[in-house]
Coordinates of C-alpha atoms and ligand atoms in Angstrom, one line a residue:
X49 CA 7.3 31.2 -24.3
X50 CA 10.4 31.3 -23.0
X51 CA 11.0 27.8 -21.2
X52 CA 11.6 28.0 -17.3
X53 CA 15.6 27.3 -16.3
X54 CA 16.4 23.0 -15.0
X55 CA 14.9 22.5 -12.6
X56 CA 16.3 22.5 -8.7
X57 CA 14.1 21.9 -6.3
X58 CA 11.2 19.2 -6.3
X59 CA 7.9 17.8 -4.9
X60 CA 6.7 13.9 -5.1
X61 CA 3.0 14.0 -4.4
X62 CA 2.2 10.4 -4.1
X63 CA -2.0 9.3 -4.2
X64 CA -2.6 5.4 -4.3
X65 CA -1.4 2.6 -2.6
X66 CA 1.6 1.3 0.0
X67 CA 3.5 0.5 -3.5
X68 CA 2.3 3.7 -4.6
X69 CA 4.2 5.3 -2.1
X70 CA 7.4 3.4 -2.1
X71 CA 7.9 4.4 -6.1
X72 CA 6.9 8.4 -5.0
X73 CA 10.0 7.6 -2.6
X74 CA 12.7 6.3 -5.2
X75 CA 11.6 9.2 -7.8
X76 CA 13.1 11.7 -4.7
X77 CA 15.9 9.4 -4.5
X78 CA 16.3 9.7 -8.2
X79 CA 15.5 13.6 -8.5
X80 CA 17.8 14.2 -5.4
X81 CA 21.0 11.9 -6.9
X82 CA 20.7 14.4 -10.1
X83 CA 21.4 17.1 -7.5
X84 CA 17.6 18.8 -7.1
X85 CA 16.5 19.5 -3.4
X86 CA 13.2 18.5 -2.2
X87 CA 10.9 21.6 -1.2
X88 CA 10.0 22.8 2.1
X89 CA 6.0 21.8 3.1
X90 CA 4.1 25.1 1.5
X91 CA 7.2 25.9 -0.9
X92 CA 6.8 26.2 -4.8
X93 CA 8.6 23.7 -6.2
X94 CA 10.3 24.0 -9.5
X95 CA 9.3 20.3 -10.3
X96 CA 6.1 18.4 -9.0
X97 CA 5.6 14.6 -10.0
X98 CA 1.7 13.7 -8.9
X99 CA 2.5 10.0 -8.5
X100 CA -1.3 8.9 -9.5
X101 CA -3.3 6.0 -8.5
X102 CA -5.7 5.0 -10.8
X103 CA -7.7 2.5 -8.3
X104 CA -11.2 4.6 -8.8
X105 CA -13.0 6.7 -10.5
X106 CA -12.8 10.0 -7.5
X107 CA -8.7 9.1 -7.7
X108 CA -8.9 10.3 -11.3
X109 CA -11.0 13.4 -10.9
X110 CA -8.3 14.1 -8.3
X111 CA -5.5 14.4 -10.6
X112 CA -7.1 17.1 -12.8
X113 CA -8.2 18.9 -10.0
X114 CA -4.7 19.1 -8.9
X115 CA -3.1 19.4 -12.0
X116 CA -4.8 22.9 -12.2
X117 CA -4.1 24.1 -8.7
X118 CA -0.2 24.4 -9.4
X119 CA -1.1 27.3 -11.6
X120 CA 0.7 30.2 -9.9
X121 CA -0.9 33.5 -9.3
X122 CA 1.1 35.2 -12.4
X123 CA 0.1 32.1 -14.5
X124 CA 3.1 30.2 -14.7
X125 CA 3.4 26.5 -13.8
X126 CA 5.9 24.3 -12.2
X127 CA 7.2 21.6 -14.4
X128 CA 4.2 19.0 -14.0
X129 CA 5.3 14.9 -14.4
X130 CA 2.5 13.3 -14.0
X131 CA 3.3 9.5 -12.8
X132 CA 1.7 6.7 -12.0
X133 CA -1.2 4.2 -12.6
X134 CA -3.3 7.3 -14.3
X135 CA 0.1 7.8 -16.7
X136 CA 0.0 4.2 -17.3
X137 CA -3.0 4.2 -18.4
X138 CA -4.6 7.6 -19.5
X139 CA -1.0 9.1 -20.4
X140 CA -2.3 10.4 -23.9
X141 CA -5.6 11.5 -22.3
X142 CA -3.6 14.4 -19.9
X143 CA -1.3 15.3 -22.5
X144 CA -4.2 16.2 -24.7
X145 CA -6.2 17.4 -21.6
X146 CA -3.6 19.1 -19.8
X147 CA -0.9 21.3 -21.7
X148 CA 0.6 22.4 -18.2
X149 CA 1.7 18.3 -18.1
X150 CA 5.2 18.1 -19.7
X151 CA 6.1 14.6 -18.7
X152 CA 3.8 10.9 -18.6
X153 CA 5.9 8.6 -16.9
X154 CA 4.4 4.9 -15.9
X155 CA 5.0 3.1 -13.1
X156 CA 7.6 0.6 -14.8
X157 CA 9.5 3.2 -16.6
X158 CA 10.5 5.9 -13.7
X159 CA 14.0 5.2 -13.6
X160 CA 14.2 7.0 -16.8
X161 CA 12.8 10.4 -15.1
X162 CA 16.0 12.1 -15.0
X163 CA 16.5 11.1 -18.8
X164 CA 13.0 12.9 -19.6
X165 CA 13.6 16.1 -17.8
X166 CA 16.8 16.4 -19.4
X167 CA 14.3 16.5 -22.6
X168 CA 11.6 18.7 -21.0
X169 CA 13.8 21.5 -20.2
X170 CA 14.4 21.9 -23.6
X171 CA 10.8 22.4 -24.3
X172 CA 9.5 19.1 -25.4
X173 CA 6.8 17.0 -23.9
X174 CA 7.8 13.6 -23.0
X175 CA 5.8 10.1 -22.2
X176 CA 7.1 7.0 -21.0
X177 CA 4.9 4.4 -19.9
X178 CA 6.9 1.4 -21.5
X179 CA 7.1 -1.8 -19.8
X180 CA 11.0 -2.7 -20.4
X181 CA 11.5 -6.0 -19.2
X182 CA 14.9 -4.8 -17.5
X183 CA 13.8 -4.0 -14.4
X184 CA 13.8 -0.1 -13.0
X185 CA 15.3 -1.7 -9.8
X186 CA 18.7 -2.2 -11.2
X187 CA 18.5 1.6 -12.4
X188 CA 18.1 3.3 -9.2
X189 CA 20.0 4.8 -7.0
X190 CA 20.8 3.1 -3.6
X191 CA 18.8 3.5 -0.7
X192 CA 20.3 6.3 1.8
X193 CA 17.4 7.4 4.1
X194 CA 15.0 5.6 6.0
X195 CA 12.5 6.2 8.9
X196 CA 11.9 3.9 11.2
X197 CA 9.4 2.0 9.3
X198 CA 10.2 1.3 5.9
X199 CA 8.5 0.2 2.6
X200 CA 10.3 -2.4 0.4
X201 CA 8.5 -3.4 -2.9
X202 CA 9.0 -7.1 -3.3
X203 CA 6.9 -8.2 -6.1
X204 CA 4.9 -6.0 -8.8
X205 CA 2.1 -6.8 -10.9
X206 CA -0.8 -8.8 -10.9
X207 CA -2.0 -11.6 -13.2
X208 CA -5.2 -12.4 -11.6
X209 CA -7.6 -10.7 -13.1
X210 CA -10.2 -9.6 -10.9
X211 CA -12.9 -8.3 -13.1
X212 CA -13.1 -4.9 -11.3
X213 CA -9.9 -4.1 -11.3
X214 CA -7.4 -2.1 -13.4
X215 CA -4.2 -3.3 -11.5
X216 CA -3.2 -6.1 -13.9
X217 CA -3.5 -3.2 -16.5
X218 CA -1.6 -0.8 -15.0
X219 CA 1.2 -2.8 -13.4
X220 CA 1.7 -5.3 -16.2
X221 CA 2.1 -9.2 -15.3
X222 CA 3.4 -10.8 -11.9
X223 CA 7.2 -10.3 -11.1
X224 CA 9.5 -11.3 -8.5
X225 CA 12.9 -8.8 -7.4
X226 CA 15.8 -11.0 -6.8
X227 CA 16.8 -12.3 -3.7
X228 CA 19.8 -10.9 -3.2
X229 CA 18.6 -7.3 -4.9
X230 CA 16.1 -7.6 -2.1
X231 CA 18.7 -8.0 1.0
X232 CA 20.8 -5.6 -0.7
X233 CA 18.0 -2.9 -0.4
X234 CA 17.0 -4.4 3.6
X235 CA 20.2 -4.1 4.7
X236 CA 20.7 -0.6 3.4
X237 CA 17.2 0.3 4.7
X238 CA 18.2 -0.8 8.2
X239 CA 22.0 0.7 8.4
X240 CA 19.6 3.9 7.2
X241 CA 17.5 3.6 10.1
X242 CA 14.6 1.3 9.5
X243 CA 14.0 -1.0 12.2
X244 CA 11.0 -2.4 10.7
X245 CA 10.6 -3.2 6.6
X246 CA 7.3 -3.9 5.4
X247 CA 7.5 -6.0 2.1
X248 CA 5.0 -5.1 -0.8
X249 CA 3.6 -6.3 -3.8
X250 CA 0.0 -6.1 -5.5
X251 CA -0.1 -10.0 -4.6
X252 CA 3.0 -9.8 -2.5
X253 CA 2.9 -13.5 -1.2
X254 CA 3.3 -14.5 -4.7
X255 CA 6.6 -13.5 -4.7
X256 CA 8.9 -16.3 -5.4
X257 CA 12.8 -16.6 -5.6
X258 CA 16.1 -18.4 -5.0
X259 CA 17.6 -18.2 -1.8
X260 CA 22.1 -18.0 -1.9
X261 CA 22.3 -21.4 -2.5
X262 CA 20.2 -21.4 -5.4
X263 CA 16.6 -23.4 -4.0
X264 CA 13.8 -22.2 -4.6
X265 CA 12.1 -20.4 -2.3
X266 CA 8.7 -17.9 -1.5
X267 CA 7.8 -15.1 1.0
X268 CA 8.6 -17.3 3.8
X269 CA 12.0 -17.7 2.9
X270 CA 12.1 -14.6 2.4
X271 CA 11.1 -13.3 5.6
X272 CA 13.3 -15.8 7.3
X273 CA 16.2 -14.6 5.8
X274 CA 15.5 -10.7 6.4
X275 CA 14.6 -11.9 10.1
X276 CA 18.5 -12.8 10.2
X277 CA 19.8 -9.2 10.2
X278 CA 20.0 -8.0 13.6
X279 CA 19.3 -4.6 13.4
X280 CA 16.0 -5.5 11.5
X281 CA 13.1 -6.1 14.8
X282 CA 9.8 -6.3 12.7
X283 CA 8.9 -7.4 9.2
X284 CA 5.3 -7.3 7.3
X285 CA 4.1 -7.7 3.9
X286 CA 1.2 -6.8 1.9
X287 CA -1.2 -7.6 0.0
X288 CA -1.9 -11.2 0.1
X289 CA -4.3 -13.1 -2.2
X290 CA -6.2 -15.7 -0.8
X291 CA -4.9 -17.8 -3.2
X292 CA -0.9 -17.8 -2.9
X293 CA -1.2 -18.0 0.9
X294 CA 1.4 -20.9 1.3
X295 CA 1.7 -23.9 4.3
X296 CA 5.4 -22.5 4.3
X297 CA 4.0 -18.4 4.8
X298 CA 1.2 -19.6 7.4
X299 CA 3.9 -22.1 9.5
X300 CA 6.2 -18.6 9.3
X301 CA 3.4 -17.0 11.7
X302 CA 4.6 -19.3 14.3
X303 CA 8.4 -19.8 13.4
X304 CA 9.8 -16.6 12.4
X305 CA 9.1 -14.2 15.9
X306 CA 9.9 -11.0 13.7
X307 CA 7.3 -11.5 11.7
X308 CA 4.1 -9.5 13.1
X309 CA 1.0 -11.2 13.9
X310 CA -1.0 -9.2 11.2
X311 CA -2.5 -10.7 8.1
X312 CA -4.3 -8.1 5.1
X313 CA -5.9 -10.5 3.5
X314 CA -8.8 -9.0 1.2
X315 CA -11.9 -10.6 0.4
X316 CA -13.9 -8.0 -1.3
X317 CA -17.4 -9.9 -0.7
X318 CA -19.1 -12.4 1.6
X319 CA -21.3 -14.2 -1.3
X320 CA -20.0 -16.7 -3.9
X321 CA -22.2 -15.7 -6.7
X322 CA -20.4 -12.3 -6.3
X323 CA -17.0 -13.2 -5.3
X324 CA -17.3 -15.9 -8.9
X325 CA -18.9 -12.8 -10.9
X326 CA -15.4 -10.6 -9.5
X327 CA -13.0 -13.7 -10.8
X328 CA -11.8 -13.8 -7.4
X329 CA -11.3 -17.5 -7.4
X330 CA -12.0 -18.2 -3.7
X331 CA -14.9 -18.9 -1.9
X332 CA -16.2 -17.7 1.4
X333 CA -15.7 -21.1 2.8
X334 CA -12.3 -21.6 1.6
X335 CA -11.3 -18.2 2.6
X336 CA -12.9 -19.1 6.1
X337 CA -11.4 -22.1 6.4
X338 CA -7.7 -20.4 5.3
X339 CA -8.2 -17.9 8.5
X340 CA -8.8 -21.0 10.7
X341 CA -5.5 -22.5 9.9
X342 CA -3.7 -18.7 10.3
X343 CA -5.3 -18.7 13.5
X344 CA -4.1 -21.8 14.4
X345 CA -0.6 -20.5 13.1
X346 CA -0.8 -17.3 15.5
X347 CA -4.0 -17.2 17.5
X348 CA -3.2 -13.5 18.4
X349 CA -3.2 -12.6 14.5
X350 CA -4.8 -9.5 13.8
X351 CA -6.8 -9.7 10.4
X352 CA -7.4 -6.9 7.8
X353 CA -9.1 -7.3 4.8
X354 CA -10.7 -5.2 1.5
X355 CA -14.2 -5.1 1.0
X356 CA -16.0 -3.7 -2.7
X357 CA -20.0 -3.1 -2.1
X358 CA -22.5 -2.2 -4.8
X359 CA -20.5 -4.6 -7.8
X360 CA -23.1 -4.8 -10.3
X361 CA -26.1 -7.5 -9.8
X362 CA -25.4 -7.4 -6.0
X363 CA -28.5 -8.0 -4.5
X364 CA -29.6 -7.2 -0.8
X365 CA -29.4 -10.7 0.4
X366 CA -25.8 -10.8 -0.9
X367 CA -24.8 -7.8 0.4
X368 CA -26.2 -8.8 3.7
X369 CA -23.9 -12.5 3.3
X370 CA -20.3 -9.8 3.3
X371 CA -22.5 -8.2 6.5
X372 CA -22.1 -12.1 8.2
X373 CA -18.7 -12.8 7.3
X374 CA -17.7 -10.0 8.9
X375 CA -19.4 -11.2 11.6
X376 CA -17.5 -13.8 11.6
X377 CA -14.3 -13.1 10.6
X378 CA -14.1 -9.8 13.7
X379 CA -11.7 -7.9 11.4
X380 CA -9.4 -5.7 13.5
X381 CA -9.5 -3.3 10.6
X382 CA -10.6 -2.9 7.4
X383 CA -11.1 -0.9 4.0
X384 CA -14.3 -0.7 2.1
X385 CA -15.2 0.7 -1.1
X386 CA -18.1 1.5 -3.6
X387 CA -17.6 -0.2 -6.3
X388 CA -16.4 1.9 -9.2
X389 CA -16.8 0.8 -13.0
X390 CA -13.1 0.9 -14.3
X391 CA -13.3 1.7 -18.1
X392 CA -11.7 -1.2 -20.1
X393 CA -12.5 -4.1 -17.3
X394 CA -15.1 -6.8 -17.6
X395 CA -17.0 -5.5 -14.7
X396 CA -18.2 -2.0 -16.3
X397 CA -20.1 -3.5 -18.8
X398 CA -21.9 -5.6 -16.6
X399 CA -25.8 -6.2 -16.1
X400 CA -26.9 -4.7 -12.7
X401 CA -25.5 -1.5 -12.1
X402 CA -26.1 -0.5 -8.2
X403 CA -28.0 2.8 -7.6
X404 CA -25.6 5.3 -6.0
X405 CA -28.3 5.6 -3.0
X406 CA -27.6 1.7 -2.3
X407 CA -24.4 1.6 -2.7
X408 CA -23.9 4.5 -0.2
X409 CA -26.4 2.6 2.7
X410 CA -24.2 -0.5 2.2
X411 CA -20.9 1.3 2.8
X412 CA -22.5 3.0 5.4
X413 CA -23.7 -0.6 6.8
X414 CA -20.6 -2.5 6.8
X415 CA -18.5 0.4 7.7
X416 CA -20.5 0.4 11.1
X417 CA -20.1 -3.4 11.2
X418 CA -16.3 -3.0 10.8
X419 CA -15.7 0.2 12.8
X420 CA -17.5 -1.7 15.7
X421 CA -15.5 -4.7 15.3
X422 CA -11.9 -2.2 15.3
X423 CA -13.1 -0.4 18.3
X424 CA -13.7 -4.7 19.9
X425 CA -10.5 -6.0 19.0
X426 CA -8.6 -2.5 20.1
X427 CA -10.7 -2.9 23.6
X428 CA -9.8 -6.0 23.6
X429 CA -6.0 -5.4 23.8
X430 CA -6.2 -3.4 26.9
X431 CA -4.1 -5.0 28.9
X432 CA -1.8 -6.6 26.6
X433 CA 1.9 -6.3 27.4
X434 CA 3.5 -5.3 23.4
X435 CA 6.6 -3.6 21.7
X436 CA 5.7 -0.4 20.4
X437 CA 7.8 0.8 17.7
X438 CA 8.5 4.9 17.8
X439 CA 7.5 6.4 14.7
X440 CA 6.9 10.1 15.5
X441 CA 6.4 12.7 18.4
X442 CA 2.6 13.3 18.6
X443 CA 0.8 16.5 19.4
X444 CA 1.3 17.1 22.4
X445 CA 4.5 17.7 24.6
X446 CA 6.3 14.7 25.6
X447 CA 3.9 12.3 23.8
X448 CA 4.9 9.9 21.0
X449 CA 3.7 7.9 18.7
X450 CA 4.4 4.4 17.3
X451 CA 3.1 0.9 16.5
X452 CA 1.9 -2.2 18.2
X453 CA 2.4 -5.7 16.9
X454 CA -0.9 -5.5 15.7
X455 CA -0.3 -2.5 13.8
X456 CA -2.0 -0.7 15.9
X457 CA -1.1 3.1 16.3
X458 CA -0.5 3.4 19.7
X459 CA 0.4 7.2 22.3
X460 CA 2.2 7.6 25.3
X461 CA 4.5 9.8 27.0
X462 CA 7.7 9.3 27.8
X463 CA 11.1 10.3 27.0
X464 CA 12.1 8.6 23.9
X465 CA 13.4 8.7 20.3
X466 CA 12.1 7.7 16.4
X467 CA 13.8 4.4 16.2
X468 CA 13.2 2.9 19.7
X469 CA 11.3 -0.4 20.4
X470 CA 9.4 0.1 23.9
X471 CA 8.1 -1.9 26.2
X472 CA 4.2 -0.7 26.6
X473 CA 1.3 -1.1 28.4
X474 CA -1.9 -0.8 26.6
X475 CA -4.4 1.0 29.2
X476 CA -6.8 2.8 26.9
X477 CA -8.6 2.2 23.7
X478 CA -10.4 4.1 21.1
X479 CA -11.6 3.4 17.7
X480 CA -8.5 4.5 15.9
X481 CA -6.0 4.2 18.6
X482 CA -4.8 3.3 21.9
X483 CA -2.9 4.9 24.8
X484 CA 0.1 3.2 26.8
X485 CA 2.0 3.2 29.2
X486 CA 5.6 2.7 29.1
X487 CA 7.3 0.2 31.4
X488 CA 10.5 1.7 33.0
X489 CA 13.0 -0.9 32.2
X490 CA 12.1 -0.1 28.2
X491 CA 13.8 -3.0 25.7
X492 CA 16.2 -1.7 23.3
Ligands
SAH1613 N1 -4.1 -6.9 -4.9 C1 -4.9 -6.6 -3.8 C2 -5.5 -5.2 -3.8 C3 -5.4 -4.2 -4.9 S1 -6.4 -2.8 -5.0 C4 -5.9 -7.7 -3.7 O1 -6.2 -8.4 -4.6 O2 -6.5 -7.7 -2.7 C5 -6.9 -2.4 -3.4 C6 -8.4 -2.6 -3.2 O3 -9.1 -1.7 -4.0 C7 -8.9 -3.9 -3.6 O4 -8.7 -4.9 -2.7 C8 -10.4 -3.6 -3.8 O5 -11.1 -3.8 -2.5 C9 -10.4 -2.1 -4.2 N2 -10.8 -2.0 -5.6 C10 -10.1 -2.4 -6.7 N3 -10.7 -2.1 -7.8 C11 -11.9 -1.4 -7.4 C12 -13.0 -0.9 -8.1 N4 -13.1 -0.9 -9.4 N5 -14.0 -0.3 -7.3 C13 -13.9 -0.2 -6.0 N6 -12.9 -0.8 -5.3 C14 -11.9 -1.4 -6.0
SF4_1614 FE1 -6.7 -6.3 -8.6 FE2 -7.5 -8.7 -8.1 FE3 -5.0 -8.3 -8.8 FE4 -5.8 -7.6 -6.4 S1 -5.7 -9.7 -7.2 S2 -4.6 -6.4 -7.8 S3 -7.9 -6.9 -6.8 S4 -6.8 -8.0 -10.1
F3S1615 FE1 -3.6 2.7 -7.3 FE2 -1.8 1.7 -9.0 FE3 -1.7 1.2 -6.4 S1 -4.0 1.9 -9.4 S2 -3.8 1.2 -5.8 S3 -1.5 3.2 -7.3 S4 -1.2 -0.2 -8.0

């Protein structure tokens, strides 16, 4: 078979998670400093990474599924990478499975990408899914573009060890970026264009690090020092664990007024037998009794939170303990999941699995309980007075889209740009949005 030319236009498909994303955006950084173009929406593109997430069991069907649609009509196929949590951890798996798959590249090793292709062109089929401990960061290229709301991976990895989850697997052991790597990046991000940076990690207020003068500092510091550029109006970070939730991260709710009063702070169960079976080393009262003192922080927080249902041995009653926490908690939004055995965790091979017809009467349960508490906390902010950050026009003409405080996705018309930070009223809600009104005398 004659082997197709280098490749010069490409496509980053990206499946899983905020951190997910933010790697799907520095392989197009990487890809585009080698010269490639990204393709148009629709376009064939000589080159498609499918940046995997390997989170649950439908995420991995996914990838096969999509692996075979990028057969072409004359039976050729783009140059597949496949990339990833599923290359991390199945990387052998699709190259035996999937022939049309000329690169594996993990999650820890995709600075090397343009290193690979330079093989793959020649024919061979490449896998990477080292962990190096020199850190990818240092290898890519610097940041140039940015929409207004911008993703900047803080921490990676994960060394708790929930018994569900492949994450510690996949993303190798807890590590902190440095400091100064990490205001680097910001400040590029924002002379780019982002006016608000989100900060990730799998356990993101874990993060840890010395400040210029050398002391030691954690997410808090962090955020105070980011909150110093000018240009930068919002900052967020996700996902917290209960655990690494810090006086000095709670008292920033109240000190640092660019940080947004929203907190995703998963719990995964209401019921300590369950949440002890899951390894999740907090209880329901301590994770209670953790909101109260956010609250007290920033009584206007809003608070997000993971749920699992069906983990194996649940029983009714337990499942009906996460129903009461989150009826006491009020999320203002939420994700919930069926649980999914993850081959090579503790939790597959445990007694108790959940029929399929339970599991799907609990999601359908608490996703009731926690669509009806998003719809109360959205009706409840009609009225409020809040910066709405611009994000994108909407459908139709004149309207616009952005963010509240409470990252809430908010629409209104008015003449304005991507970028801007308006002054809105919120005058309508529904379950998945609001609609404002923007005051005349907007704030830049
Ligand atoms: N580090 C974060 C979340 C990582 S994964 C934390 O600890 O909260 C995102 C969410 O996916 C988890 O919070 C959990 O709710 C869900 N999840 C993880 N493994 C799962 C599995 N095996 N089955 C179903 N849901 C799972
Ligand atoms: Fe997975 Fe638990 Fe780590 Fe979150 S804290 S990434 S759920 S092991
Ligand atoms: Fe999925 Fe990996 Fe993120 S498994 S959720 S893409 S860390």
């Amino acid at each position: 078979m004659a082997f197709p030319p280098a490749p010069r236009t490409y496509k980053v498909k990206s499946f899983g998670c905020q951190m997910n994303v933010y790697d799907g955006e520095r392989m197009a950084e990487l890809l585009a400093a080698q010269g490639m173009t990204a393709a148009g929406d629709g376009a064939d593109a000589d080159l498609v990474v499918l940046n995997t997430c390997h989170i649950r069991e439908k995420a991995v069907d996914r990838v096969y599924s999509d692996i075979g649609r990028l057969r072409r009509d004359d039976g050729s196929t783009p140059l597949i990478a496949v990339a990833g949590c599923i290359a991390q951890a199945e990387g052998e798996e699709i190259m035996a499975r999937a022939p049309s798959v000329r690169m594996v590249v993990g999650p820890q090793a995709y600075h090397r990408l343009p290193a690979m292709l330079a093989e793959a062109v020649t024919g061979k089929r490449v896998t990477d899914t080292d962990m190096p401990a020199d850190t990818k960061f240092d290898a890519l290229p610097a940041r140039r573009r940015s929409g207004p709301a911008a993703f900047l991976t803080v921490q990676e990895g994960c060394d708790k060890f929930c018994t569900y989850c492949v994450v510690p697997y996949t993303r190798g052991a807890e590590i902190s970026r440095p400091f100064k790597a990490l205001i680097d990046e910001a400040e590029r991000l924002v002379a780019a264009g982002a006016r608000e940076i989100t900060l990730l990690g799998q356990n993101v207020n874990a993060w840890s690090g010395e400040d210029s003068k050398g002391c030691a500092i954690g997410l808090d510091g962090l955020a105070k020092a980011l909150a110093r550029l000018p240009d930068l109006k919002r900052i967020r970070y996700t996902t917290s664990h209960p655990n690494d939730m810090t006086d000095g991260l709670i008292a920033a709710h109240a000190e640092v007024e660019k940080l947004m009063p929203f907190l995703h702070l998963p719990v995964q169960a209401g019921n300590d037998r369950v949440l002890k079976a899951m390894n999740r080393s907090h209880t329901v009262d301590s994770y209670l009794r953790l909101l109260e003192r956010v609250r007290a922080a920033r009584p206007d927080i809003a608070l997000s939170g993971d749920f699992i249902v069906g983990f194996p041995g649940e029983t009714e009653a337990e499942f009906a303990d996460t129903l009461s926490l989150v009826d006491a908690v009020g999320y203002a939004q939420a994700f919930s999941f069926k649980y999914s055995p993850r081959p090579g965790t503790p939790a597959a091979t445990m007694d108790g699995p959940i029929a399929p017809e339970v599991m799907d009467e609990r999601l359908q349960r608490l996703q009731a309980a926690l669509n009806r508490d998003q719809l109360a906390f959205n009706q409840a902010s009609v009225g409020r007075r809040c910066d709405v950050l611009v994000e994108r026009r909407g459908k139709l003409p004149g309207q616009w889209l952005g963010k509240s405080p409470w990252l809430q996705s908010v629409h209104f018309t008015a003449d304005a740009a991507v970028g801007d930070l308006l002054t809105v009223d919120l005058a309508e809600a529904g379950p998945n949005s609001l609609r404002g009104h923007v005051l005349e005398n907007a704030a830049a």
